[in-house]
Amino acid sequence: MKKYMSSNVIGIIGLGLLGGSIAKALSLHTSYRVVGYARRQSVCDKAIASGAVAVAYTSVVDVVKEADVLVFALPPDINGVVFNEVAPLIKEGALVTDVSSTKHNFVQAVYKYLPSHVRFVSIHPMAGSEKGGFEEAKATLFEGCTWIVIHSEDTPGWSDDGAAELRHWGELFGAHIEEITMAEHDAYMASISHMPHLVAGMVATVAGGDADGEQRLRLAAGGFRDITRVAGGNPSMWREIIMGNAECIDAALASLEVEISHVRHLLAETDSEGMEAYLKRAKKIRDTFASLLGGYNERI
Amino acid sequence: MKKYMSSNVIGIIGLGLLGGSIAKALSLHTSYRVVGYARRQSVCDKAIASGAVAVAYTSVVDVVKEADVLVFALPPDINGVVFNEVAPLIKEGALVTDVSSTKHNFVQAVYKYLPSHVRFVSIHPMAGSEKGGFEEAKATLFEGCTWIVIHSEDTPGWSDDGAAELRHWGELFGAHIEEITMAEHDAYMASISHMPHLVAGMVATVAGGDADGEQRLRLAAGGFRDITRVAGGNPSMWREIIMGNAECIDAALASLEVEISHVRHLLAETDSEGMEAYLKRAKKIRDTFASLLGGYNERI
């Protein structure tokens, strides 16, 4: 069902899980011409064969020259490096966006190198998986997910029209739209995504990192599986995300240390009532989250 | 498919998620007469109507008098209190077991009050959910799960025959059998279940516990959903589990603090290589766990 007729060209730079899924969703829901960049020819071939893109190049420049909207969907640091290189080639009036989980490094590059005639609005589709790559990409990835549009009128390249266009993509893809500022974004992500990601790895390490680790892991069940799931994600990509948001994540880890101290105190004092109150409050917060999700996720 | 013909009576004390599921699985796979205890008549009625039990009582004594095998499936502390009360009434030669996640308090009661003619072998089916109660019970709950039989020849009531019988239940129910000692059990559970449960609650609290909490939770996605899932569990039951294994859990939390310190150091030093190495190691451990699960869980 092609809802939009347009001669616009959308260039997707990076055909991994997010870039590939946006390409597929745009090709499904719009009449835009979608072109892609991937480092490897094999990924380009797959993207073309699947119908996700009309054409794909192993050169970023080929995409940039053609595109009216450019979606940077590489890992956060590489996004910034690539942007520096191609910024002067971006078409006049084009719209630039990115889908990174950590915005700081990329937007610093954008603020520095963005040509004056180019628009920039950042987004963050809150969809992901510990399994990455074009093989995992699908047009339905964003259904029921939160699609964040960064609303920052004071930053270089801001465009109401650009924001409206990107919000529209999220709606077309069945996502739930939220708008926050750039400053809020990185701090919030530290608490709801980056710190939890590190914690998943830490819990896996504590449970399975010593001589008895494998025996313990043989006994572990569904709770452990879910708590540690994201620790299976790509270490290189997550290193970029985490190091790019170090300050906010450090603050979130400091908050976690306060919670641990409190719980250890309850244990030391054999404070059963305090422990039940702590667990009740955590459950209430978790239940709030589940109810906010509503019908979006089948598996709460 | 009734594989076993027997006139034995199995008494299930507590028809929650685990007790109810064992009752249903026994009624499905064996010809044992299964009888149950629940505090509320409405649960007894449901259990009888569903065919999980032949009969159910709101008096523990009625179950104990009749049963050749007694399964204590109440929360850990209540299990111990009830055992104290009914120990003298247990039939000669009967087998007592329990399914608790924390063994310490219950087995202290058993070691103290177990009649000399009664056998005792503890088990722990590693199946659970943040949703409890008989409504959630199902005969298939144990399929693909780990079914731990505590092997402790030196403890009161130990019985090879009893252990074989309970191992057999796990096999009948499609579970994967593991044997560990009582001492190993509580320490292992602290690392793979109890500490992670607390961490799920702590992460929910850090992300959602302050004035901006609801806004943050509105943005959270699948990773947060999974990491915090178990925090939705019953606070009263988990308080008993946690306070009953306080020492081991405190040690696991201390280990977690060491990991946090290490990660905060990597952040402070902008040690990208160290961070990637940390994430790689955590992923390797998590991938080991996933491969150990093999086909057991459809959703790794």
Coordinates of C-alpha atoms in Angstrom, one line a residue:
Chain A
M1 CA 0.0 0.0 0.0
K2 CA 2.0 3.0 -1.3
K3 CA 0.5 5.9 0.6
Y4 CA 3.0 8.5 -0.7
M5 CA 3.7 9.5 -4.2
S6 CA 7.0 11.4 -4.4
S7 CA 10.0 11.7 -6.6
N8 CA 12.2 12.2 -3.6
V9 CA 15.3 10.0 -3.1
I10 CA 16.0 8.7 0.4
G11 CA 19.6 7.7 1.0
I12 CA 20.2 5.2 3.8
I13 CA 23.9 5.2 4.9
G14 CA 24.4 1.8 6.6
L15 CA 22.2 -1.2 5.9
G16 CA 22.3 -2.9 9.3
L17 CA 19.4 -3.7 11.4
L18 CA 18.0 -0.1 11.7
G19 CA 19.1 1.2 8.3
G20 CA 18.0 -2.0 6.5
S21 CA 14.6 -1.9 8.3
I22 CA 14.0 1.7 7.5
A23 CA 14.8 1.0 3.8
K24 CA 12.4 -1.9 3.8
A25 CA 9.7 0.0 5.5
L26 CA 10.0 3.0 3.2
S27 CA 10.0 0.8 0.1
L28 CA 6.8 -0.9 1.5
H29 CA 4.9 2.2 2.6
T30 CA 6.0 5.0 0.2
S31 CA 6.9 5.6 -3.4
Y32 CA 10.2 7.2 -2.5
R33 CA 13.2 6.0 -4.4
V34 CA 15.3 4.4 -1.7
V35 CA 19.1 4.0 -2.2
G36 CA 21.6 2.6 0.2
Y37 CA 25.2 2.4 1.2
A38 CA 26.9 -0.6 2.6
R39 CA 30.6 -1.2 3.0
R40 CA 30.3 -4.7 1.6
Q41 CA 29.1 -5.5 -1.9
S42 CA 27.4 -8.7 -0.6
V43 CA 25.1 -6.6 1.7
C44 CA 24.4 -4.3 -1.3
D45 CA 23.4 -7.3 -3.4
K46 CA 21.1 -8.6 -0.7
A47 CA 19.5 -5.3 -0.1
I48 CA 18.7 -4.9 -3.8
A49 CA 17.5 -8.5 -4.2
S50 CA 15.2 -8.1 -1.2
G51 CA 13.6 -5.0 -2.7
A52 CA 14.7 -2.9 0.3
V53 CA 16.5 -0.5 -2.0
A54 CA 16.3 0.4 -5.7
V55 CA 20.1 0.5 -5.8
A56 CA 22.9 0.2 -3.3
Y57 CA 26.5 1.4 -3.5
T58 CA 29.7 0.7 -1.7
S59 CA 30.6 4.4 -2.0
V60 CA 28.9 6.8 0.4
V61 CA 29.4 9.6 -2.1
D62 CA 27.2 8.0 -4.7
V63 CA 24.3 8.0 -2.2
V64 CA 24.9 11.5 -0.9
K65 CA 25.0 13.0 -4.4
E66 CA 21.5 11.5 -5.2
A67 CA 19.7 11.9 -1.9
D68 CA 17.1 14.4 -0.8
V69 CA 16.9 12.8 2.6
L70 CA 20.0 11.2 4.2
V71 CA 19.7 8.7 7.0
F72 CA 22.9 8.1 8.8
A73 CA 22.6 4.6 10.2
L74 CA 26.2 3.5 10.9
P75 CA 27.6 3.1 14.4
P76 CA 27.7 6.4 16.2
D77 CA 31.4 7.3 15.8
I78 CA 31.6 6.2 12.2
N79 CA 28.4 8.2 11.4
G80 CA 30.4 11.3 12.5
V81 CA 33.5 10.5 10.5
V82 CA 31.5 9.8 7.4
F83 CA 29.5 13.0 7.8
N84 CA 32.6 15.1 8.0
E85 CA 33.8 13.6 4.7
V86 CA 30.6 14.0 2.7
A87 CA 29.0 17.1 4.2
P88 CA 30.1 19.4 1.3
L89 CA 28.5 17.1 -1.2
I90 CA 25.0 17.1 0.3
K91 CA 22.3 18.5 -2.0
E92 CA 20.9 21.9 -1.3
G93 CA 17.8 21.7 0.8
A94 CA 18.4 18.1 1.7
L95 CA 17.4 16.8 5.1
V96 CA 19.9 14.9 7.2
T97 CA 19.0 12.6 10.0
D98 CA 20.6 9.8 12.1
V99 CA 19.2 7.0 14.2
S100 CA 22.0 6.6 16.8
S101 CA 21.4 5.6 20.4
T102 CA 24.1 8.1 21.4
K103 CA 23.9 11.5 19.8
H104 CA 26.7 13.5 21.3
N105 CA 29.6 12.7 18.9
F106 CA 27.5 12.7 15.7
V107 CA 25.8 16.0 16.4
Q108 CA 29.0 17.7 17.3
A109 CA 30.2 16.8 13.8
V110 CA 26.9 18.0 12.3
Y111 CA 27.0 21.3 14.1
K112 CA 30.5 21.9 12.9
Y113 CA 30.2 20.8 9.2
L114 CA 26.6 21.1 8.3
P115 CA 26.3 23.3 5.1
S116 CA 24.0 26.2 5.7
H117 CA 21.5 25.1 3.1
V118 CA 21.0 21.6 4.6
R119 CA 18.4 20.7 7.2
F120 CA 19.1 18.4 10.2
V121 CA 16.7 16.7 12.5
S122 CA 17.8 13.7 14.6
I123 CA 15.6 10.7 15.4
H124 CA 15.9 7.5 17.4
P125 CA 13.7 4.6 16.7
M126 CA 13.7 2.6 19.9
A127 CA 13.9 -0.7 18.1
G128 CA 16.8 -3.0 18.3
S129 CA 18.0 -6.5 19.0
E130 CA 21.1 -8.2 20.2
K131 CA 21.1 -9.6 16.7
G132 CA 22.2 -7.0 14.1
G133 CA 22.9 -6.9 10.4
F134 CA 20.8 -6.6 7.3
E135 CA 19.7 -10.3 7.7
E136 CA 17.7 -9.2 10.7
A137 CA 16.2 -6.1 9.1
K138 CA 12.4 -6.1 8.5
A139 CA 9.8 -3.6 7.4
T140 CA 7.8 -4.4 10.6
L141 CA 10.6 -3.7 13.0
F142 CA 9.1 -0.4 14.2
E143 CA 5.5 -1.5 14.7
G144 CA 4.6 -0.6 18.3
C145 CA 8.0 0.8 19.1
T146 CA 8.7 4.3 20.3
W147 CA 10.0 6.6 17.5
I148 CA 11.8 9.5 19.1
V149 CA 12.1 12.8 17.2
I150 CA 14.6 15.1 18.7
H151 CA 13.0 18.5 19.0
S152 CA 15.8 21.2 19.2
E153 CA 14.8 24.4 17.5
D154 CA 18.0 26.1 18.6
T155 CA 20.4 23.8 16.9
P156 CA 21.9 24.2 13.4
G157 CA 19.8 23.0 10.6
W158 CA 16.6 22.7 12.6
S159 CA 13.5 22.4 10.4
D160 CA 9.9 22.1 11.3
D161 CA 9.2 20.5 8.0
G162 CA 12.0 18.0 8.4
A163 CA 10.7 17.0 11.8
A164 CA 7.2 16.6 10.4
E165 CA 8.5 14.4 7.6
L166 CA 10.4 12.1 10.0
R167 CA 7.5 12.0 12.5
H168 CA 5.5 10.9 9.5
W169 CA 7.8 8.0 8.8
G170 CA 7.4 6.7 12.3
E171 CA 3.6 6.9 12.0
L172 CA 3.6 5.1 8.6
F173 CA 5.7 2.4 10.2
G174 CA 3.3 1.9 13.0
A175 CA 5.5 3.4 15.7
H176 CA 4.5 5.5 18.7
I177 CA 6.0 9.1 18.4
E178 CA 7.7 10.9 21.2
E179 CA 9.5 14.3 21.1
I180 CA 12.3 15.2 23.5
T181 CA 15.3 17.6 23.4
M182 CA 18.8 16.6 22.5
A183 CA 20.0 17.1 26.2
E184 CA 17.2 14.9 27.5
H185 CA 17.9 12.2 24.9
D186 CA 21.4 11.2 26.0
A187 CA 20.6 11.4 29.8
Y188 CA 17.4 9.4 29.4
M189 CA 19.1 6.8 27.2
A190 CA 21.8 6.4 29.8
S191 CA 19.1 5.3 32.4
I192 CA 16.8 3.2 30.2
S193 CA 19.2 1.7 27.7
H194 CA 23.0 2.2 28.1
M195 CA 23.3 1.5 31.9
P196 CA 21.0 -1.5 31.7
H197 CA 23.0 -2.8 28.8
L198 CA 26.2 -2.7 30.9
V199 CA 24.3 -4.2 33.8
A200 CA 23.2 -7.1 31.6
G201 CA 26.9 -7.7 30.9
M202 CA 27.9 -7.4 34.5
V203 CA 25.3 -9.9 35.7
A204 CA 26.5 -12.4 33.1
T205 CA 30.0 -11.8 34.2
V206 CA 29.3 -12.3 37.9
A207 CA 27.2 -15.4 37.2
G208 CA 29.4 -17.0 34.6
G209 CA 32.8 -15.4 34.7
D210 CA 34.7 -17.7 37.2
A211 CA 35.6 -21.3 37.5
D212 CA 32.1 -22.5 38.4
G213 CA 30.6 -20.2 35.8
E214 CA 29.6 -22.9 33.3
Q215 CA 28.0 -25.0 35.9
R216 CA 26.0 -22.0 37.2
L217 CA 24.9 -21.1 33.6
R218 CA 23.7 -24.7 33.1
L219 CA 21.2 -24.0 35.9
A220 CA 20.0 -20.6 34.9
A221 CA 16.5 -20.1 33.6
G222 CA 14.2 -17.6 31.9
G223 CA 14.8 -14.7 34.3
F224 CA 18.5 -14.9 33.7
R225 CA 18.0 -15.3 30.0
D226 CA 15.9 -12.1 29.8
I227 CA 18.0 -10.0 32.2
T228 CA 21.2 -10.8 30.3
R229 CA 19.7 -10.9 26.7
V230 CA 21.2 -7.6 25.5
A231 CA 24.7 -8.6 26.6
G232 CA 24.7 -10.7 23.5
G233 CA 24.8 -7.5 21.4
N234 CA 27.6 -6.3 19.2
P235 CA 30.5 -5.2 21.5
S236 CA 32.1 -2.9 18.9
M237 CA 28.8 -1.0 18.3
W238 CA 28.0 -0.8 22.0
R239 CA 31.5 0.4 22.9
E240 CA 30.8 3.4 20.6
I241 CA 27.4 4.0 22.1
I242 CA 28.7 3.8 25.6
M243 CA 31.9 5.7 25.3
G244 CA 29.9 8.4 23.4
N245 CA 27.6 8.9 26.4
A246 CA 30.1 8.3 29.2
E247 CA 29.2 11.1 31.5
C248 CA 25.5 10.3 31.6
I249 CA 26.1 6.6 32.0
D250 CA 28.6 7.2 34.8
A251 CA 25.8 9.1 36.6
A252 CA 23.4 6.3 36.1
L253 CA 25.9 3.7 37.4
A254 CA 26.4 5.9 40.5
S255 CA 22.6 5.9 41.0
L256 CA 22.7 2.1 40.7
E257 CA 25.4 1.9 43.4
V258 CA 23.2 3.9 45.7
E259 CA 20.5 1.3 45.2
I260 CA 22.9 -1.6 45.8
S261 CA 24.1 0.0 49.0
H262 CA 20.5 0.4 50.2
V263 CA 19.6 -3.2 49.4
R264 CA 22.8 -4.6 51.1
H265 CA 21.9 -2.5 54.1
L266 CA 18.4 -4.2 54.2
L267 CA 20.1 -7.6 54.0
A268 CA 22.6 -6.8 56.7
E269 CA 19.9 -5.5 59.0
T270 CA 17.6 -8.5 58.2
D271 CA 15.0 -5.8 57.4
S272 CA 12.3 -7.9 55.8
E273 CA 9.7 -5.2 55.8
G274 CA 12.1 -2.8 54.2
M275 CA 13.0 -5.4 51.6
E276 CA 9.3 -6.0 50.8
A277 CA 8.7 -2.3 50.5
Y278 CA 11.7 -2.0 48.1
L279 CA 10.4 -4.8 45.9
K280 CA 6.9 -3.4 46.0
R281 CA 8.1 0.0 44.8
A282 CA 10.2 -1.6 42.0
K283 CA 7.2 -3.7 40.9
K284 CA 5.0 -0.6 40.9
I285 CA 7.5 1.2 38.6
R286 CA 7.8 -1.9 36.4
D287 CA 4.1 -2.3 36.2
T288 CA 3.8 1.4 35.2
F289 CA 6.2 0.8 32.4
A290 CA 4.2 -2.3 31.3
S291 CA 0.9 -0.4 31.3
L292 CA 2.6 2.4 29.3
L293 CA 3.6 -0.1 26.7
G294 CA -0.1 -1.1 26.4
G295 CA -0.7 -3.2 23.4
Y296 CA 2.7 -2.4 21.8
N297 CA 4.5 -5.4 23.1
E298 CA 2.9 -8.8 23.2
R299 CA 5.4 -10.0 25.7
I300 CA 5.5 -7.9 28.8
Chain B
M1 CA -0.6 -40.9 27.9
K2 CA -0.4 -42.4 31.4
K3 CA 3.0 -43.8 31.6
Y4 CA 2.9 -44.9 35.2
M5 CA 0.4 -47.1 37.0
S6 CA 0.5 -46.7 40.7
S7 CA -1.7 -46.4 43.7
N8 CA 0.5 -43.8 45.2
V9 CA -1.0 -40.5 46.4
I10 CA 0.9 -37.3 45.7
G11 CA 0.0 -34.4 48.0
I12 CA 0.7 -30.9 46.6
I13 CA 0.9 -28.4 49.4
G14 CA 0.3 -25.0 47.7
L15 CA -1.4 -24.8 44.3
G16 CA 0.4 -21.7 42.9
L17 CA 2.3 -21.6 39.7
L18 CA 4.8 -24.4 40.6
G19 CA 2.5 -26.5 42.7
G20 CA -0.4 -26.2 40.3
S21 CA 1.8 -27.0 37.4
I22 CA 3.3 -30.1 39.0
A23 CA -0.2 -31.3 39.9
K24 CA -1.3 -30.8 36.3
A25 CA 1.8 -32.5 34.9
L26 CA 1.4 -35.5 37.2
S27 CA -2.3 -35.8 36.4
L28 CA -1.4 -35.7 32.7
H29 CA 1.6 -38.1 32.7
T30 CA 1.0 -40.6 35.5
S31 CA -1.8 -42.5 37.2
Y32 CA -1.0 -41.2 40.6
R33 CA -3.8 -39.9 42.7
V34 CA -3.0 -36.2 43.1
V35 CA -4.4 -34.3 46.0
G36 CA -3.8 -30.7 46.8
Y37 CA -3.9 -28.0 49.5
A38 CA -4.8 -24.4 49.0
R39 CA -5.6 -21.8 51.5
R40 CA -8.6 -20.5 49.6
Q41 CA -11.6 -22.7 48.7
S42 CA -11.9 -20.9 45.3
V43 CA -8.4 -22.2 44.3
C44 CA -9.3 -25.7 45.4
D45 CA -12.5 -25.6 43.3
K46 CA -10.5 -24.4 40.3
A47 CA -7.9 -27.1 40.7
I48 CA -10.5 -29.8 40.9
A49 CA -12.5 -28.4 38.0
S50 CA -9.4 -28.3 35.8
G51 CA -8.5 -31.9 36.5
A52 CA -5.2 -31.0 38.1
V53 CA -6.1 -32.8 41.3
A54 CA -8.6 -35.5 42.3
V55 CA -9.4 -33.6 45.4
A56 CA -8.2 -30.4 47.1
Y57 CA -8.5 -29.4 50.8
T58 CA -8.2 -26.1 52.6
S59 CA -6.6 -28.1 55.4
V60 CA -3.0 -29.2 55.1
V61 CA -3.6 -32.1 57.5
D62 CA -6.0 -33.7 55.2
V63 CA -3.4 -33.8 52.5
V64 CA -0.6 -35.0 54.7
K65 CA -2.6 -37.9 56.2
E66 CA -3.3 -39.3 52.7
A67 CA 0.0 -38.7 50.8
D68 CA 2.8 -41.0 50.0
V69 CA 4.8 -38.1 48.4
L70 CA 4.4 -34.6 49.8
V71 CA 5.4 -31.6 47.7
F72 CA 5.8 -28.4 49.6
A73 CA 5.1 -25.6 47.1
L74 CA 4.3 -22.7 49.4
P75 CA 6.6 -19.6 49.7
P76 CA 9.9 -20.6 51.4
D77 CA 9.2 -19.5 54.9
I78 CA 5.6 -20.7 55.0
N79 CA 6.8 -24.0 53.8
G80 CA 9.0 -24.3 56.9
V81 CA 6.2 -23.2 59.3
V82 CA 3.7 -25.7 57.8
F83 CA 6.3 -28.5 57.9
N84 CA 6.8 -28.0 61.6
E85 CA 3.1 -28.3 62.2
V86 CA 2.4 -31.4 60.2
A87 CA 5.7 -33.4 60.4
P88 CA 4.4 -35.8 63.1
L89 CA 1.5 -36.7 60.8
I90 CA 3.5 -37.7 57.7
K91 CA 2.9 -41.3 56.7
E92 CA 5.7 -43.9 57.4
G93 CA 8.0 -44.3 54.4
A94 CA 6.6 -41.2 52.7
L95 CA 8.8 -38.9 50.6
V96 CA 8.9 -35.2 51.3
T97 CA 10.2 -32.7 48.8
D98 CA 10.0 -28.9 48.2
V99 CA 10.4 -26.7 45.2
S100 CA 11.7 -23.5 46.8
S101 CA 14.2 -21.2 45.2
T102 CA 15.8 -20.6 48.7
K103 CA 16.4 -23.8 50.6
H104 CA 18.0 -22.7 53.8
N105 CA 15.0 -22.0 56.1
F106 CA 12.9 -24.9 54.9
V107 CA 15.7 -27.5 55.2
Q108 CA 16.6 -26.3 58.7
A109 CA 13.0 -27.1 59.7
V110 CA 13.1 -30.4 57.9
Y111 CA 16.4 -31.4 59.5
K112 CA 15.0 -30.6 62.9
Y113 CA 11.5 -32.1 62.7
L114 CA 11.7 -34.9 60.1
P115 CA 10.4 -38.2 61.5
S116 CA 13.0 -40.9 61.2
H117 CA 10.8 -43.0 59.0
V118 CA 10.3 -40.3 56.4
R119 CA 12.5 -39.6 53.4
F120 CA 13.5 -36.1 52.2
V121 CA 14.9 -35.0 48.8
S122 CA 14.7 -31.4 47.8
I123 CA 14.2 -30.3 44.2
H124 CA 14.1 -27.0 42.3
P125 CA 12.3 -26.8 39.0
M126 CA 13.9 -23.7 37.3
A127 CA 10.6 -22.6 35.9
G128 CA 8.8 -19.5 36.9
S129 CA 7.2 -16.3 35.8
E130 CA 6.6 -12.9 37.2
K131 CA 3.0 -14.0 37.0
G132 CA 2.1 -16.4 39.7
G133 CA -1.0 -18.3 40.9
F134 CA -2.9 -21.3 39.9
E135 CA -4.3 -19.4 36.9
E136 CA -0.9 -19.4 35.3
A137 CA -0.2 -23.1 36.1
K138 CA 0.2 -25.5 33.2
A139 CA 1.3 -29.1 32.6
T140 CA 3.9 -27.9 30.1
L141 CA 5.6 -25.4 32.4
F142 CA 8.7 -27.6 32.8
E143 CA 9.3 -28.5 29.2
G144 CA 12.8 -27.6 28.4
C145 CA 13.5 -26.2 31.8
T146 CA 16.2 -27.3 34.2
W147 CA 14.9 -29.5 37.0
I148 CA 17.4 -29.5 39.8
V149 CA 17.6 -32.5 42.2
I150 CA 19.5 -31.7 45.3
H151 CA 21.9 -34.5 45.9
S152 CA 22.9 -34.5 49.6
E153 CA 23.6 -38.0 50.9
D154 CA 24.7 -36.7 54.3
T155 CA 21.5 -34.9 55.2
P156 CA 18.6 -36.3 57.2
G157 CA 16.1 -38.4 55.3
W158 CA 18.3 -38.8 52.2
S159 CA 17.0 -41.5 49.9
D160 CA 18.4 -42.7 46.6
D161 CA 15.0 -44.1 45.6
G162 CA 13.4 -40.8 46.5
A163 CA 15.9 -38.9 44.3
A164 CA 15.3 -41.3 41.5
E165 CA 11.5 -40.8 41.7
L166 CA 11.8 -37.0 41.6
R167 CA 14.3 -37.1 38.8
H168 CA 11.8 -39.2 36.9
W169 CA 9.1 -36.6 37.3
G170 CA 11.4 -34.1 35.7
E171 CA 12.1 -36.4 32.8
L172 CA 8.4 -37.2 32.4
F173 CA 7.7 -33.4 32.3
G174 CA 10.2 -32.8 29.5
A175 CA 12.8 -31.1 31.8
H176 CA 16.6 -31.2 31.7
I177 CA 17.9 -32.8 34.9
E178 CA 20.8 -31.4 36.9
E179 CA 22.1 -32.6 40.3
I180 CA 23.9 -30.3 42.7
T181 CA 24.5 -30.2 46.5
M182 CA 22.5 -28.2 49.0
A183 CA 25.4 -25.8 49.6
E184 CA 26.0 -25.2 45.9
H185 CA 22.3 -24.6 45.4
D186 CA 21.8 -21.5 47.5
A187 CA 25.1 -19.9 46.4
Y188 CA 24.4 -20.6 42.7
M189 CA 20.8 -19.3 42.9
A190 CA 22.2 -16.1 44.5
S191 CA 24.2 -15.4 41.3
I192 CA 21.8 -16.6 38.6
S193 CA 18.5 -15.7 40.1
H194 CA 18.2 -13.8 43.3
M195 CA 20.8 -11.1 42.7
P196 CA 19.6 -10.6 39.1
H197 CA 16.0 -10.3 40.5
L198 CA 17.1 -7.5 42.8
V199 CA 19.1 -5.9 39.9
A200 CA 16.0 -5.8 37.8
G201 CA 14.2 -3.9 40.5
M202 CA 17.1 -1.6 40.9
V203 CA 17.3 -0.8 37.2
A204 CA 13.6 -0.1 37.2
T205 CA 14.0 2.2 40.2
V206 CA 16.9 4.1 38.7
A207 CA 15.1 4.6 35.4
G208 CA 11.6 5.3 36.7
G209 CA 11.8 6.2 40.3
D210 CA 12.2 10.0 40.2
A211 CA 10.2 13.0 38.9
D212 CA 11.2 12.3 35.2
G213 CA 10.6 8.6 35.6
E214 CA 7.3 8.3 33.7
Q215 CA 8.7 10.3 30.8
R216 CA 11.8 8.0 30.7
L217 CA 9.6 4.9 30.9
R218 CA 7.6 6.1 28.0
L219 CA 10.7 5.9 25.8
A220 CA 12.0 2.6 27.1
A221 CA 12.1 -0.3 24.7
G222 CA 12.6 -4.1 24.5
G223 CA 15.9 -4.2 26.2
F224 CA 14.5 -2.4 29.2
R225 CA 11.4 -4.6 29.1
D226 CA 13.5 -7.8 29.3
I227 CA 16.0 -6.6 31.8
T228 CA 13.3 -5.5 34.3
R229 CA 10.8 -8.2 33.6
V230 CA 11.2 -10.2 36.8
A231 CA 10.8 -7.0 38.9
G232 CA 7.1 -7.5 38.2
G233 CA 7.1 -10.6 40.4
N234 CA 5.3 -11.0 43.7
P235 CA 7.1 -8.8 46.3
S236 CA 6.0 -10.9 49.3
M237 CA 7.3 -14.2 47.8
W238 CA 10.5 -12.7 46.6
R239 CA 11.1 -11.1 50.0
E240 CA 11.0 -14.6 51.5
I241 CA 13.3 -16.0 48.9
I242 CA 15.8 -13.1 49.2
M243 CA 15.9 -12.8 53.0
G244 CA 16.3 -16.6 53.2
N245 CA 19.4 -16.4 51.2
A246 CA 20.8 -13.1 52.4
E247 CA 24.4 -14.1 52.9
C248 CA 24.9 -15.5 49.4
I249 CA 23.0 -12.6 47.8
D250 CA 25.1 -10.1 49.6
A251 CA 28.3 -11.7 48.3
A252 CA 26.8 -11.6 44.7
L253 CA 25.9 -7.9 45.1
A254 CA 29.5 -7.3 46.3
S255 CA 30.8 -9.0 43.2
L256 CA 28.5 -6.8 41.1
E257 CA 29.9 -3.7 42.9
V258 CA 33.4 -4.7 41.8
E259 CA 32.1 -4.9 38.2
I260 CA 30.5 -1.5 38.4
S261 CA 33.7 0.0 39.8
H262 CA 35.7 -1.5 36.9
V263 CA 33.3 -0.2 34.3
R264 CA 33.2 3.3 35.9
H265 CA 37.0 3.3 35.8
L266 CA 37.0 2.4 32.1
L267 CA 34.5 5.3 31.5
A268 CA 36.6 7.7 33.6
E269 CA 39.8 6.8 31.7
T270 CA 38.1 6.9 28.3
D271 CA 39.4 3.4 27.8
S272 CA 37.6 2.4 24.7
E273 CA 39.7 -0.7 24.2
G274 CA 39.1 -1.9 27.7
M275 CA 35.4 -1.2 27.3
E276 CA 35.2 -3.3 24.2
A277 CA 37.2 -6.1 25.8
Y278 CA 34.7 -6.0 28.8
L279 CA 31.7 -6.1 26.5
K280 CA 33.3 -8.9 24.4
R281 CA 33.9 -11.1 27.5
A282 CA 30.3 -10.5 28.7
K283 CA 29.0 -11.4 25.3
K284 CA 31.1 -14.6 25.2
I285 CA 29.7 -15.7 28.6
R286 CA 26.1 -14.8 27.5
D287 CA 26.6 -16.7 24.3
T288 CA 27.9 -19.7 26.2
F289 CA 24.7 -19.6 28.3
A290 CA 22.6 -19.4 25.1
S291 CA 24.3 -22.4 23.6
L292 CA 23.9 -24.4 26.8
L293 CA 20.2 -23.7 26.6
G294 CA 20.2 -25.1 23.1
G295 CA 16.7 -25.9 21.9
Y296 CA 15.2 -25.5 25.4
N297 CA 14.2 -21.9 24.9
E298 CA 12.7 -20.7 21.7
R299 CA 13.7 -17.1 22.6
I300 CA 17.3 -16.7 23.3

